[in-house]
XYZ file of C-alpha atoms in Angstrom:
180
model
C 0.000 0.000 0.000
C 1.487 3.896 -0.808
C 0.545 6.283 1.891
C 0.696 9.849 1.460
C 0.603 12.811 3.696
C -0.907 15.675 1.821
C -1.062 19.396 3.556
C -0.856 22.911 2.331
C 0.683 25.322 4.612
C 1.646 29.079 4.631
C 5.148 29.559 3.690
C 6.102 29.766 7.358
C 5.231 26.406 7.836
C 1.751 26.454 9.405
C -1.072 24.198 8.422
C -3.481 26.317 9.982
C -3.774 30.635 10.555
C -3.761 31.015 14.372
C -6.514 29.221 16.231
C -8.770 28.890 13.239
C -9.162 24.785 12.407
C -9.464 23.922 8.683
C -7.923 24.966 5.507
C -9.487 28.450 4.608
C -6.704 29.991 4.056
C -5.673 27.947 0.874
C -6.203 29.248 -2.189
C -8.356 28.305 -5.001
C -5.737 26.589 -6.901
C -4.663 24.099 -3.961
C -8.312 23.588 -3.357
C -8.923 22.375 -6.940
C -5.471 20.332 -6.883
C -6.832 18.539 -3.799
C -10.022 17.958 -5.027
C -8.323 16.145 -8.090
C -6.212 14.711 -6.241
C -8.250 12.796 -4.030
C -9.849 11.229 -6.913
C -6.335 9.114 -7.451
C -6.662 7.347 -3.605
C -9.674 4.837 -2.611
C -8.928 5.260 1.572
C -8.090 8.404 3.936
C -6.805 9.108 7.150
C -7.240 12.389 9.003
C -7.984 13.302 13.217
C -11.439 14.039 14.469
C -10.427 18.114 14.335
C -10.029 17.690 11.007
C -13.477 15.916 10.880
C -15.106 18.544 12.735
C -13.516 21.758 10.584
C -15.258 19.857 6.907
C -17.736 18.011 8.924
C -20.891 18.635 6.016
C -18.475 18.225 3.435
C -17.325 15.127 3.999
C -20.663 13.797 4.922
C -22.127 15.236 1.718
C -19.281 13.727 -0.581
C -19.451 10.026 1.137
C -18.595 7.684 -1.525
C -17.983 4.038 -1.859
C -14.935 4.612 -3.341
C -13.190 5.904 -1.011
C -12.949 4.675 2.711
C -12.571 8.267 4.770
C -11.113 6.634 8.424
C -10.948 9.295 11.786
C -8.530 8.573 14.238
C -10.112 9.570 17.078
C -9.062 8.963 21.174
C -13.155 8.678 21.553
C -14.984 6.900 18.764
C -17.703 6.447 20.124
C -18.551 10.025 20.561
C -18.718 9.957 16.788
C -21.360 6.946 16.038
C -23.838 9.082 15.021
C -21.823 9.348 11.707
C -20.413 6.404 11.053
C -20.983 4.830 8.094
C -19.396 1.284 7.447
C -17.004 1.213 4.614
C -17.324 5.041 3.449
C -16.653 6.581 7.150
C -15.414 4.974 10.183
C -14.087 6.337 13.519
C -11.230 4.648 15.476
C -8.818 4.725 18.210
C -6.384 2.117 16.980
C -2.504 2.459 16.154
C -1.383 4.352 12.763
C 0.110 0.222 12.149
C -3.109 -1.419 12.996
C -5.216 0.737 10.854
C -3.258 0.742 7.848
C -2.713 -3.338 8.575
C -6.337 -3.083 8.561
C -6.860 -1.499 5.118
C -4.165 -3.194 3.602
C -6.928 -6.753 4.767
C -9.804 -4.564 3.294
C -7.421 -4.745 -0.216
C -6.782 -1.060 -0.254
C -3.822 0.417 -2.301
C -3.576 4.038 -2.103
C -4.037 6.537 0.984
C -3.885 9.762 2.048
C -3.274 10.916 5.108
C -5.081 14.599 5.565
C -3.962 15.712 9.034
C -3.948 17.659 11.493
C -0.248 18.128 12.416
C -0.578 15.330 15.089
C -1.490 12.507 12.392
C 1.229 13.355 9.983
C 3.577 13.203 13.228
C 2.280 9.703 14.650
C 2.536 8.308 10.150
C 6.160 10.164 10.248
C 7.356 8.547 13.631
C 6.418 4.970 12.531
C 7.835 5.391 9.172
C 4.644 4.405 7.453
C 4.568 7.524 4.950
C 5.731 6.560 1.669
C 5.423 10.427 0.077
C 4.776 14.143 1.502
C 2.328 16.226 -1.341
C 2.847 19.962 0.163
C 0.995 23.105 -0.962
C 2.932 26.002 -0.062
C 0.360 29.218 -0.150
C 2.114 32.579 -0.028
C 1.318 33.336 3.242
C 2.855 33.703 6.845
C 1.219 33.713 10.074
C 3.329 33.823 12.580
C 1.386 31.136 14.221
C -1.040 28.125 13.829
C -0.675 24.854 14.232
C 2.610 23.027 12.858
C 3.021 20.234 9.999
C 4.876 18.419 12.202
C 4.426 18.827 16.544
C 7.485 16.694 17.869
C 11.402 16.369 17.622
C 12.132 14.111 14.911
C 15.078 14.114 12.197
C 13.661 12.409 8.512
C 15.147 13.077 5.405
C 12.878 13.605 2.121
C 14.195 13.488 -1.503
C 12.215 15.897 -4.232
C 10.376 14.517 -6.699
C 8.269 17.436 -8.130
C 8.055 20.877 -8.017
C 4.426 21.855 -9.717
C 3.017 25.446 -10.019
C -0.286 25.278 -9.048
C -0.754 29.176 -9.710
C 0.715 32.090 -10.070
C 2.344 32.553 -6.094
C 1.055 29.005 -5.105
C 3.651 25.429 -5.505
C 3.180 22.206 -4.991
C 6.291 19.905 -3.577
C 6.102 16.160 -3.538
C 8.586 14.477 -1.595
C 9.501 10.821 -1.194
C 10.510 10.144 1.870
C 13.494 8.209 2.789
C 13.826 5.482 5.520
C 16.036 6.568 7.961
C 14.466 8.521 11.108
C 16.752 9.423 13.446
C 15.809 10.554 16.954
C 17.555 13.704 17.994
């Protein structure tokens, strides 16, 4: 199975502006790359907080082809939504649930965030590539791609315009994580 981390952040590194959740401050043309996008993976991975910040969109776009998983510390407070096969809320390990798709003969998933998901993937080496956005904006402060120490090393792969001030970096990431 590939598993990919996807994110757009400001130039400063922040995949949110201050305290607001979601992705509102991406522009059109990362919007419509990660609509398309999407399209290419048949499973996804993102926190409740992400849930909550596109909670009608994601209900509205529920789809059998693609499994939309929530890791979540309380699933349960979530069964209202759940829909088997399309959208499921869990508290297991980042290894158990992709062990769990790979059963379920999935290929292809994104992981959407927030910056604690794309942490937990990085730390247990189970991203294969990072897709970033970078908008051409700087906050200051917001929430972080990444919210621990770690030490990975990532090799290019593409460097895309997406519009005129907005770029698009995909990065394979390499094996070795050191702890610092």
């Amino acid at each position: 199975m590939e598993i990919v981390g996807i994110a757009a952040m400001s130039l400063d590194g922040f995949i949110t502006k201050h305290d607001e959740e979601g992705v509102a401050f991406t522009s059109a043309a990362d919007k419509k790359f990660f609509r398309e996008a999407l399209t290419a993976f048949d499973c996804c991975i993102f926190g409740s907080k992400t849930f909550l910040a596109d909670k009608i969109g994601i209900l509205r776009n529920l789809t059998p082809e693609r499994l939309r998983i929530v890791l979540t510390r309380t699933p349960e407070k979530y069964a209202a939504y759940q829909h088997p096969d399309r959208l499921e809320f869990t508290s297991d390990s980042p290894e158990d649930i992709v062990a769990d798709l790979q059963k379920r003969k999935k290929t292809r998933c994104a992981v959407l965030g927030g910056g604690e998901l794309y942490t937990l993937f990085l730390a247990k080496n189970l991203l294969d590539e990072l897709w970033l956005t970078i908008e051409p904006k700087m906050f200051g402060d917001g929430k972080k791609f990444v919210t621990k120490r770690m030490d990975i090393d990532v090799l290019l792969k593409e460097i895309r315009k997406l519009s005129e001030n907005t770029i698009l970096l995909k990065y394979t990431i390499e094996r070795k994580i050191r702890n610092p």
